[in-house]
Coordinates of C-alpha atoms in Angstrom, one line a residue:
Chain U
X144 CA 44.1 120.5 59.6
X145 CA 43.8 116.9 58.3
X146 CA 46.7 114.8 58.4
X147 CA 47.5 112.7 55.7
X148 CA 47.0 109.1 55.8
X149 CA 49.7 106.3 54.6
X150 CA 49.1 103.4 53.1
X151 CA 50.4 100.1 53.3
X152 CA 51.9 100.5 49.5
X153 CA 53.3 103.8 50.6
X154 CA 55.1 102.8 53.6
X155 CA 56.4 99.9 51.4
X156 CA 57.9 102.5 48.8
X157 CA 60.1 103.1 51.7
X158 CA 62.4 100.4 51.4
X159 CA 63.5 101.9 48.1
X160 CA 65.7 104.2 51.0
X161 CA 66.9 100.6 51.9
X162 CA 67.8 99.3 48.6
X163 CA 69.6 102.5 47.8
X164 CA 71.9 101.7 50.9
X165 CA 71.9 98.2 50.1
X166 CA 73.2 98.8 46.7
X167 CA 75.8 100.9 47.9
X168 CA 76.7 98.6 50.9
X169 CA 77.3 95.8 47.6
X170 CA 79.3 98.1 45.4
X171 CA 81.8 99.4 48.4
X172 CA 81.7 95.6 49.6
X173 CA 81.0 97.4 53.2
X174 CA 79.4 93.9 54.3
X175 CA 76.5 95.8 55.5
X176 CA 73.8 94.0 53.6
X177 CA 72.8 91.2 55.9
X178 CA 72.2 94.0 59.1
X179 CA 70.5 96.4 56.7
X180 CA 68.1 93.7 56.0
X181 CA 67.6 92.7 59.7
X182 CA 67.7 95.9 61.0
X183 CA 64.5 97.0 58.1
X184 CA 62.4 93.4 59.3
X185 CA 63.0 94.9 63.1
X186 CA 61.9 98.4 62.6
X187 CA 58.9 97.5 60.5
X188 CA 58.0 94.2 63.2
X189 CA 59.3 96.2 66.6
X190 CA 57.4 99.5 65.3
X191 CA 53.8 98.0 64.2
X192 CA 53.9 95.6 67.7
X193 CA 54.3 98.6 69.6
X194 CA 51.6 100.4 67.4
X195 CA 49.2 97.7 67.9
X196 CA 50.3 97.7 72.1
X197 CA 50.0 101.1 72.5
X198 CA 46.6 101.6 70.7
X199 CA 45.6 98.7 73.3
X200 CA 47.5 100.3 76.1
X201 CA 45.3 103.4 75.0
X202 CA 42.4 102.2 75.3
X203 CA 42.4 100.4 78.7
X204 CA 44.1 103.1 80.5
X205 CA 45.3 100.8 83.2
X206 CA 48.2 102.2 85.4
X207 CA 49.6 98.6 85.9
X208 CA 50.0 97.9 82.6
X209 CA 51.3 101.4 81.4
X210 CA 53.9 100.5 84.1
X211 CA 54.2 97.1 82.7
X212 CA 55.3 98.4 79.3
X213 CA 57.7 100.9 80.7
X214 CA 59.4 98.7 83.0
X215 CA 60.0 96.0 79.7
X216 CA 61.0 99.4 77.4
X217 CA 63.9 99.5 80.9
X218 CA 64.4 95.9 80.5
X219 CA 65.3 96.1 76.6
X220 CA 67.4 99.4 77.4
X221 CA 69.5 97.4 80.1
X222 CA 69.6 94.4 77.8
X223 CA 70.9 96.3 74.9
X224 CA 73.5 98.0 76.9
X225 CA 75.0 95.0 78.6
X226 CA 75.3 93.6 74.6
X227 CA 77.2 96.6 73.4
X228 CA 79.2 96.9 76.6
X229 CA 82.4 93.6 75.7
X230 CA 83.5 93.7 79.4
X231 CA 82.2 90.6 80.8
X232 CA 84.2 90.0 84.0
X233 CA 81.6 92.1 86.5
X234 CA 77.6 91.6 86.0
X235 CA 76.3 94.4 86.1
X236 CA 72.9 93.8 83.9
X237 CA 71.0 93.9 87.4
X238 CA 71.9 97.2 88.6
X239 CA 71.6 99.2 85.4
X240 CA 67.9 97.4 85.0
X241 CA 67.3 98.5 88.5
X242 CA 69.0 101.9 88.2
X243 CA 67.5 102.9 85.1
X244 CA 64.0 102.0 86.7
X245 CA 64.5 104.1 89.3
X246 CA 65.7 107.1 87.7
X247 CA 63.5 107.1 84.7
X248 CA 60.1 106.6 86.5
X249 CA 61.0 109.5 88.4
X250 CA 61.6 111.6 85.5
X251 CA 58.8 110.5 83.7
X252 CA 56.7 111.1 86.7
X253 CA 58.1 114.9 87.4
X254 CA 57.3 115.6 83.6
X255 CA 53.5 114.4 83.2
X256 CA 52.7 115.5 86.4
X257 CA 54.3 118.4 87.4
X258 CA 55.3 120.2 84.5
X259 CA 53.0 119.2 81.8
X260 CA 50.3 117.9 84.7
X261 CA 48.7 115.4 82.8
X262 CA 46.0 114.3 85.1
X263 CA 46.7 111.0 85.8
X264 CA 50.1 111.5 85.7
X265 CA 50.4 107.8 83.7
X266 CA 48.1 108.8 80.6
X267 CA 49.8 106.3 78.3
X268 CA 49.5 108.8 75.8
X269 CA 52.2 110.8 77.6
X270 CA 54.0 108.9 79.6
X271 CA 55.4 106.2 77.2
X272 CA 56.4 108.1 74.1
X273 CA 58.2 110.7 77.3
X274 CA 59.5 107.4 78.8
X275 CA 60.5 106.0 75.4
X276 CA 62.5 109.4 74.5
X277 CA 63.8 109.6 78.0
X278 CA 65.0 105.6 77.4
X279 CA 66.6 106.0 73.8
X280 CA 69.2 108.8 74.8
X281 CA 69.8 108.1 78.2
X282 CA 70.8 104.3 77.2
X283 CA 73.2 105.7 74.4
X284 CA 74.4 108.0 77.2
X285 CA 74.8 105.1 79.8
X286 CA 76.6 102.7 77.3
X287 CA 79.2 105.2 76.1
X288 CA 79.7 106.3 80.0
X289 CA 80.2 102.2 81.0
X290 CA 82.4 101.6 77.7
X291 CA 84.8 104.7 78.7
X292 CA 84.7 103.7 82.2
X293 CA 85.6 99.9 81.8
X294 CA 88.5 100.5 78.6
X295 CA 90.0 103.3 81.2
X296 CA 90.0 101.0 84.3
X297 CA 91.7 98.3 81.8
X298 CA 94.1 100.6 80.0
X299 CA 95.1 102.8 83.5
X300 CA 95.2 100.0 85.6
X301 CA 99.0 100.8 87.0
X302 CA 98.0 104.1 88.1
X303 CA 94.5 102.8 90.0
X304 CA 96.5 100.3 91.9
X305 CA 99.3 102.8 93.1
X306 CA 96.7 105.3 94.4
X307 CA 95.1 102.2 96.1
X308 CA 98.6 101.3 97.5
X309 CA 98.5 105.0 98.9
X310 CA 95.8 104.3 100.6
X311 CA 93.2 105.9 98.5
X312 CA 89.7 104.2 98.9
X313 CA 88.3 102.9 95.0
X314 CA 86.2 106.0 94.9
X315 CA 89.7 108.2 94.9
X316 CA 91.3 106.0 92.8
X317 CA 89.0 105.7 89.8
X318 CA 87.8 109.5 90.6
X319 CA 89.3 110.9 87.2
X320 CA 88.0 107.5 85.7
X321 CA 84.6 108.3 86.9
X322 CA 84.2 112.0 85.8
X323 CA 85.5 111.2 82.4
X324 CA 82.7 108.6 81.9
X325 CA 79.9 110.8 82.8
X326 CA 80.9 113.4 80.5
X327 CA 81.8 111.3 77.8
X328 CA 77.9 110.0 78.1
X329 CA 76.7 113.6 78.8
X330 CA 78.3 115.5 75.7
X331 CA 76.3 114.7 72.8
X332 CA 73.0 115.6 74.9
X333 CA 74.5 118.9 76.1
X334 CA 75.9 119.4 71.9
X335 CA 72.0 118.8 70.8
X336 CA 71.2 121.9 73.3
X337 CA 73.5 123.7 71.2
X338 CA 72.2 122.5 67.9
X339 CA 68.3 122.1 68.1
X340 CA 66.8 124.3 66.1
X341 CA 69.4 125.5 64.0
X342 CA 71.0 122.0 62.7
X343 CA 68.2 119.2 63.6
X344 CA 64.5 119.8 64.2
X345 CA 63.9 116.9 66.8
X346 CA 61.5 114.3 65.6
X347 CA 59.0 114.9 68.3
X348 CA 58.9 118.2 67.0
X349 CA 58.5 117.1 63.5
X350 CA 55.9 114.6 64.5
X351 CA 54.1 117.0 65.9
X352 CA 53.8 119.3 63.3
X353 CA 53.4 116.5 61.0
X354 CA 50.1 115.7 62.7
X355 CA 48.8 119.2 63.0
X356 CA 49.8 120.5 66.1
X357 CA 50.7 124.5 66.3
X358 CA 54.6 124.5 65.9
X359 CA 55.1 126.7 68.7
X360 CA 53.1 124.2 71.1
X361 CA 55.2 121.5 69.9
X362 CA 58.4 124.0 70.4
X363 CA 57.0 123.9 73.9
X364 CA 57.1 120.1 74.3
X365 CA 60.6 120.0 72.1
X366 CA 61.8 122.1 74.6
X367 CA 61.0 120.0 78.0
X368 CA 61.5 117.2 76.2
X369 CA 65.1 118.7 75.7
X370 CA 65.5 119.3 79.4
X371 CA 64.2 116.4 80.6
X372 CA 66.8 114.5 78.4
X373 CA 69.7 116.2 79.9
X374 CA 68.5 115.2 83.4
X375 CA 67.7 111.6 82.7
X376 CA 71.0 111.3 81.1
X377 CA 72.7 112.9 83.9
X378 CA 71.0 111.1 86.7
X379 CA 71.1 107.9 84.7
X380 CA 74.8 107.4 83.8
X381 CA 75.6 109.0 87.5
X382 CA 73.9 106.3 89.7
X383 CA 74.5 103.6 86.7
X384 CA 78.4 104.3 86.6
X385 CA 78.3 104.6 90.0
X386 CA 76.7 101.4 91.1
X387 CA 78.7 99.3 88.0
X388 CA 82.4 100.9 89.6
X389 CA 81.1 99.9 93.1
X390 CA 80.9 96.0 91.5
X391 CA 84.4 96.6 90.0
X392 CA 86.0 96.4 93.5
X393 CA 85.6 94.3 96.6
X394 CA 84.8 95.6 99.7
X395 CA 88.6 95.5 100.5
X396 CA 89.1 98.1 97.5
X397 CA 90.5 95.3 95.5
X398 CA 90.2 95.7 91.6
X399 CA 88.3 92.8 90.0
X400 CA 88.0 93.7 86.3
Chain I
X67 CA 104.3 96.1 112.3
X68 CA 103.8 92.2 112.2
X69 CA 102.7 90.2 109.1
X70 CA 102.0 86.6 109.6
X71 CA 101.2 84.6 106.2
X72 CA 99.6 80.9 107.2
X73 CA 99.0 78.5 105.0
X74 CA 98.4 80.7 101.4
X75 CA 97.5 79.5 98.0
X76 CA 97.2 81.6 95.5
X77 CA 95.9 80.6 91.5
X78 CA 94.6 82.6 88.7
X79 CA 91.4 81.5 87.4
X80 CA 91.1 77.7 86.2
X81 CA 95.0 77.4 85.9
X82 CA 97.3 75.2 88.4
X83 CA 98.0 77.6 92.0
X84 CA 101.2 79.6 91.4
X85 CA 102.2 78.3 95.1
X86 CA 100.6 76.3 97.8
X87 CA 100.7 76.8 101.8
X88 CA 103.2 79.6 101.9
X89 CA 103.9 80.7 105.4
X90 CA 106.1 83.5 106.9
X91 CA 106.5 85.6 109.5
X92 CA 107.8 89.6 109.3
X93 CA 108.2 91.4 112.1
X94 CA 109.6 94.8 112.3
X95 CA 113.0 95.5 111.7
X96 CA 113.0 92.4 109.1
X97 CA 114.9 92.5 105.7
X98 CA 113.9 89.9 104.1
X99 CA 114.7 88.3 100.4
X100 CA 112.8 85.9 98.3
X101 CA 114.2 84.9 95.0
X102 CA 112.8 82.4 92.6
X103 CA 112.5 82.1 88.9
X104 CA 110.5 84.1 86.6
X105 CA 106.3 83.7 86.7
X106 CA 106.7 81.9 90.2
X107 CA 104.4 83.9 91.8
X108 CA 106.8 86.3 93.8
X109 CA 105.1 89.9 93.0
X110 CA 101.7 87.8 93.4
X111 CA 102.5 87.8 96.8
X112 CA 103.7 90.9 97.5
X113 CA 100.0 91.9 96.1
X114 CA 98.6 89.5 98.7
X115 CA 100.5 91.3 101.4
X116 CA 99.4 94.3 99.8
X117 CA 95.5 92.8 99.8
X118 CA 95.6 94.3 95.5
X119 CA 94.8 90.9 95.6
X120 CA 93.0 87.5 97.6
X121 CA 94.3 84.4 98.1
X122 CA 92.2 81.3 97.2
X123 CA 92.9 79.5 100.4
X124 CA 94.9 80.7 104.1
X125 CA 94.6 83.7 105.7
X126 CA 96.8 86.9 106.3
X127 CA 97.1 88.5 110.5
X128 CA 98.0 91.8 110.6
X129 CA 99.5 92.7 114.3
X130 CA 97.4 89.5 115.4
X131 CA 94.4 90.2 113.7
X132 CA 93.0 89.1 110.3
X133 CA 93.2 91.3 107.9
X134 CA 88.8 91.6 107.5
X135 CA 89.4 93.3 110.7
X136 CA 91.8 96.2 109.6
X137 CA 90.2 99.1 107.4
X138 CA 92.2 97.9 104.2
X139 CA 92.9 101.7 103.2
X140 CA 94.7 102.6 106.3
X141 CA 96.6 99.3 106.4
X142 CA 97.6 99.9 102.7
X143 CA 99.0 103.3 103.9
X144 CA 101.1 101.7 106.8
X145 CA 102.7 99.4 103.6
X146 CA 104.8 100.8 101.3
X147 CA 104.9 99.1 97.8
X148 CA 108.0 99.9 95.4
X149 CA 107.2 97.8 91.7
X150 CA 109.5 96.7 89.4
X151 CA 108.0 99.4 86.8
X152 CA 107.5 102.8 88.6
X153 CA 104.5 104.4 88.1
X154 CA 103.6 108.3 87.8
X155 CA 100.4 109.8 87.3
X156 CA 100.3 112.7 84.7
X157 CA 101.5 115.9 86.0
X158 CA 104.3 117.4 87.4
X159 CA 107.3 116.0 89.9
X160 CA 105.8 117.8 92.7
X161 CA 101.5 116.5 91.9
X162 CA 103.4 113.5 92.3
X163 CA 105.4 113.5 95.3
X164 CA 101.7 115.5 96.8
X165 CA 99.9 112.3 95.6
X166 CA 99.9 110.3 98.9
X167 CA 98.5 113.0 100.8
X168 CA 95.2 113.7 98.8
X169 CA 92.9 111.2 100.2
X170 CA 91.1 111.1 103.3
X171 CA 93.3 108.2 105.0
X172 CA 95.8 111.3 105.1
X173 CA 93.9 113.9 106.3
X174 CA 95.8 114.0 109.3
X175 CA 98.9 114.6 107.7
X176 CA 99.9 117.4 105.6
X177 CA 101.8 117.5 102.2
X178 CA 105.7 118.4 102.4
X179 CA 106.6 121.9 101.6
X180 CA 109.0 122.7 98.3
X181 CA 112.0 122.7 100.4
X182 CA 111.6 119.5 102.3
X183 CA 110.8 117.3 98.6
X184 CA 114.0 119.3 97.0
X185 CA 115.9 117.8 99.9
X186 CA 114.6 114.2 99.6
X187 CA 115.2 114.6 95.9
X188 CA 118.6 115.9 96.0
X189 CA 119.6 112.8 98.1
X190 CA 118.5 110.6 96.0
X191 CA 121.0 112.8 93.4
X192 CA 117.9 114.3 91.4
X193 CA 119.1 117.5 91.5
X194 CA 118.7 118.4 87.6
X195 CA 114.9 117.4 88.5
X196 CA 112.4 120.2 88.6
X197 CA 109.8 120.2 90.4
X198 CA 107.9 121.5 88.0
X199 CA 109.0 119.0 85.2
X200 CA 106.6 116.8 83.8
X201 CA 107.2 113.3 85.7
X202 CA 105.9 111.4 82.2
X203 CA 109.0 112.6 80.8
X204 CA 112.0 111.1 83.2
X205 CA 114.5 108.1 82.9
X206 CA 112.8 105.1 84.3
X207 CA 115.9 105.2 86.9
X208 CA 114.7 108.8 88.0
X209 CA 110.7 107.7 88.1
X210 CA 112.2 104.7 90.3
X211 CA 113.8 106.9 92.9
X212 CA 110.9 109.5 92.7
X213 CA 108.5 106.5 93.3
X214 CA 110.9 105.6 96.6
X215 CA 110.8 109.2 97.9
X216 CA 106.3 109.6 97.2
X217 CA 106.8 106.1 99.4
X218 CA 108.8 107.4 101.9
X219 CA 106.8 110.1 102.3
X220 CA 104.1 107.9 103.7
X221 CA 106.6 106.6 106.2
X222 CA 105.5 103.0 106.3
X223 CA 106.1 100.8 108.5
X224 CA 106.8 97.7 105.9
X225 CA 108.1 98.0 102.3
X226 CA 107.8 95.6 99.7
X227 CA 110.0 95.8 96.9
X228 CA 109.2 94.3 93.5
X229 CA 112.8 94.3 91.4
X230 CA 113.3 97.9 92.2
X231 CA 116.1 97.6 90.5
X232 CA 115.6 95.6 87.7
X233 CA 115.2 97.9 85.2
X234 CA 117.6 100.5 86.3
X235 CA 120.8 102.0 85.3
X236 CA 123.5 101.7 87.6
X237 CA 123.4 104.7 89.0
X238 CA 120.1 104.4 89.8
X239 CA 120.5 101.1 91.3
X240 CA 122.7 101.8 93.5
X241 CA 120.9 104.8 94.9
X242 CA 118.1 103.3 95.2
X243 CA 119.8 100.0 96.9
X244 CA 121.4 102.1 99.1
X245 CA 117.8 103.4 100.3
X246 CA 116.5 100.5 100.8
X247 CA 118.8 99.6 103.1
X248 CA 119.5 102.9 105.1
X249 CA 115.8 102.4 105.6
X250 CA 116.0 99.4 107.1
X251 CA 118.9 100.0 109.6
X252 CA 118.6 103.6 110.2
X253 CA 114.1 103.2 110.5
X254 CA 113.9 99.9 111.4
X255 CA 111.2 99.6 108.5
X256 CA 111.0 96.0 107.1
X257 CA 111.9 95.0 103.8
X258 CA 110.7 92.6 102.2
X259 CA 112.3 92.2 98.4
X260 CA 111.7 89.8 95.9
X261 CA 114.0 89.1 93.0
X262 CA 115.0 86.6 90.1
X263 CA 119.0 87.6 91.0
X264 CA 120.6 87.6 94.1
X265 CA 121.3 90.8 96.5
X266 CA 123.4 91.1 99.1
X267 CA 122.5 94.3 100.8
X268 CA 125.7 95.5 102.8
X269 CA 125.5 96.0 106.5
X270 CA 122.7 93.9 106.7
X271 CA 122.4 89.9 107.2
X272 CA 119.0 89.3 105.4
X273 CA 116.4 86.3 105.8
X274 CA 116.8 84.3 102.5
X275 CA 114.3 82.4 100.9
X276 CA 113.2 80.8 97.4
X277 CA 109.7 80.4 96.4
X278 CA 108.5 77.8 94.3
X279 CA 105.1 75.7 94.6
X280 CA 105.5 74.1 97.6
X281 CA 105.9 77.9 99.2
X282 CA 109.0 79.3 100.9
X283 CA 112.2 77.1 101.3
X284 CA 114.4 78.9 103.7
X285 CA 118.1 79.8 102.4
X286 CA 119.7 81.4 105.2
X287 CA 122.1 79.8 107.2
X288 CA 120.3 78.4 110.9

């Protein structure tokens, strides 16, 4: 099965999908105009750069380099959750960059090479659109958990600082706090579980099959790629939200946001 | 217990310090009240004391030794902290009163039975308080006086009282002023109050002070 090409004037019938918004945007006066436009330059600019890297990336095969580009994908996802995050009183850009590193190279690495066992394990070709997937939910998932965590530190403030008056260490204290944030992050990965397949058909899946790929291979892929989301989000947003409430006390349990 | 305060400043960010080189001295046994106008720092300090919060210059002792070298959560246990708003967490009367006893600095101590919290509660005339009600939904005079008993509880050796009666109906106030006292004769715990009005606590001959920016200006009568 061939798949079909696209040309440059088809791809650029596409923005008729952004005009229809942008009209709509101008007759509601939602004020939504200016990012619609931005937002279309990115996707088309971020989306052919990363073409044009990975077909490079492809083609040299080099694990420092594949590593290179995953670790700046990290850097983007950290960057982008500190900007959506407004609590600006603890830094905690660091420790979700170096979290997220952590966590997502080993999830990456346990999916190429021991469950689809890619040999290498890095084959660009697998490991950064995995990565990339692994990246895109679990920093959604990461910047709800820190949002939740930091407006329920703020808004039960009282009750933190009598359980630390108890005696309770920070950990006690915010322990409520802390739960709440992971599964706040967590739900809408574990309510996809529930819906693939019957509501959505991922777009890995539909990529797949878009390219010519047996749909029940790429049912196999959808389905540890499924998995393999729920982890990274769960490991992610625990040792993230861990390490960020750590920085939200000294070590004399005093609260500093 | 022994609290020694030398030489603290405390400020909020880039504005001016709220006080400069405050110095006192509890020791146990101590009642001891500091009045001064409204915003002049006095529940700041009583965080200080409670480390919620760090000064930005002097240095707090602890029974001679600075407070760095105390493990803050046990120390926090040993100080009992009554604020002018009494906080409850949500759930019942009796989650509440069990609050203290959940965490590991208390694992040596266990949680008072039904009968002993009824007791404490019915002398502090809360007898048409359940257990079993929701604490959300009480007067602020009855949170007050269950917020004295979940501190008693603890049996510190220093309490720090932040208005505890400020907001209170009279009933309430005079319970809970009656406490307060009974505590310190009866315990020997220390008190140390801060208010905007005066108190004269009966039976007892407190150390008087007023707290502006210089510090503490002693009251009492030498």
């Amino acid at each position: 099965m061939t798949v079909v090409d696209i040309t440059p004037a088809q791809l650029l019938l596409c923005l008729l999908f952004v005009a229809v918004a942008g009209v709509a945007s101008i007759l509601y006066k939602l004020k939504l105009e200016k990012d619609l436009a931005w937002g279309t330059v990115r996707t088309f600019a971020q989306l052919l750069l990363m073409g044009y890297v990975l077909t490079y990336i492809f083609q040299i095969n080099n694990v420092a380099l594949i590593l290179l580009l995953f670790v700046s994908m990290v850097f983007w996802a950290a960057f982008t959750i500190r900007s959506r995050i407004k609590e600006k009183s603890v830094s905690f850009f660091l420790p979700t960059f170096v979290s997220m590193v952590i966590s997502y190279t080993v999830v990456a690495i346990v999916v190429t090479a021991v469950i689809v066992q890619v040999k290498p394990w890095y084959t660009p070709q697998y490991f950064i659109p995995l990565g990339g997937m692994i990246m895109g939910n679990s920093m959604n998932a990461i910047a709800v958990a820190l949002d939740r965590m930091f407006s329920d530190m703020n808004q039960r403030r009282d009750e933190i600082e009598l359980t630390l008056c108890l005696g309770a260490t920070y950990q006690e204290a915010t322990g409520d706090i802390f739960r709440g944030s992971i599964r706040a992050g967590m739900i809408p990965s574990i309510n996809a579980l529930m819906t693939v397949g019957l509501v959505s058909l991922p777009g890995m899946m539909t990529g797949q099959i878009l390219s010519g790929t047996d749909p029940l291979l790429a049912v196999k892929y959808q389905i540890i790629v499924m998995l393999m989301l729920v982890a990274s989000t769960a490991i992610g947003s625990v040792i993230v939200v861990s390490v960020v409430r750590r920085r939200c006390f000294t070590r004399n349990h005093q609260m500093i946001v | 217990m022994r609290v020694e305060l030398n030489h603290l400043s405390l400020a909020y960010g880039e504005k001016p310090p709220l006080f400069t080189d405050l110095n006192l001295i509890l020791n146990d046994g101590d009642f001891i009240l500091i009045t001064g106008p409204s915003g002049s720092g006095k529940s700041s300090l009583l965080r200080l004391i409670n480390i919620l919060h760090a000064p930005i210059a002097g240095f707090i002792h602890i029974d001679d030794l600075p407070i760095d070298q105390h493990e803050v959560t046990r120390l926090r246990r040993r100080i009992g902290y009554i604020q002018q708003v009494p906080v409850m967490l949500p759930g019942t009367v009796r989650e509440n009163l069990h609050l203290p006893f959940r965490f590991k600095t208390a694992k040596d101590q266990s949680a008072p039975d039904d009968p002993k919290m009824r007791d404490s509660m019915d002398g502090f005339l809360l007898q048409d308080v359940g257990l079993a009600d929701d604490a959300s939904q009480l007067s602020v005079g009855q949170k007050q006086r269950l917020s004295l008993i979940r501190t008693m509880l603890t049996r510190p050796e220093v309490i720090l009282c932040d208005e505890p009666t400020s907001a209170l109906d009279p009933e309430s106030k005079s319970v809970v002023e009656e406490w307060i006292i009974r505590l310190n004769t009866d315990s020997n715990t220390t008190i140390l109050m801060v208010s905007h009005q005066d108190f004269t606590p009966a039976g007892v001959n407190p150390q008087r002070y007023i707290l502006s920016t210089n510090g503490l200006s002693s009251l009492s009568a030498t």
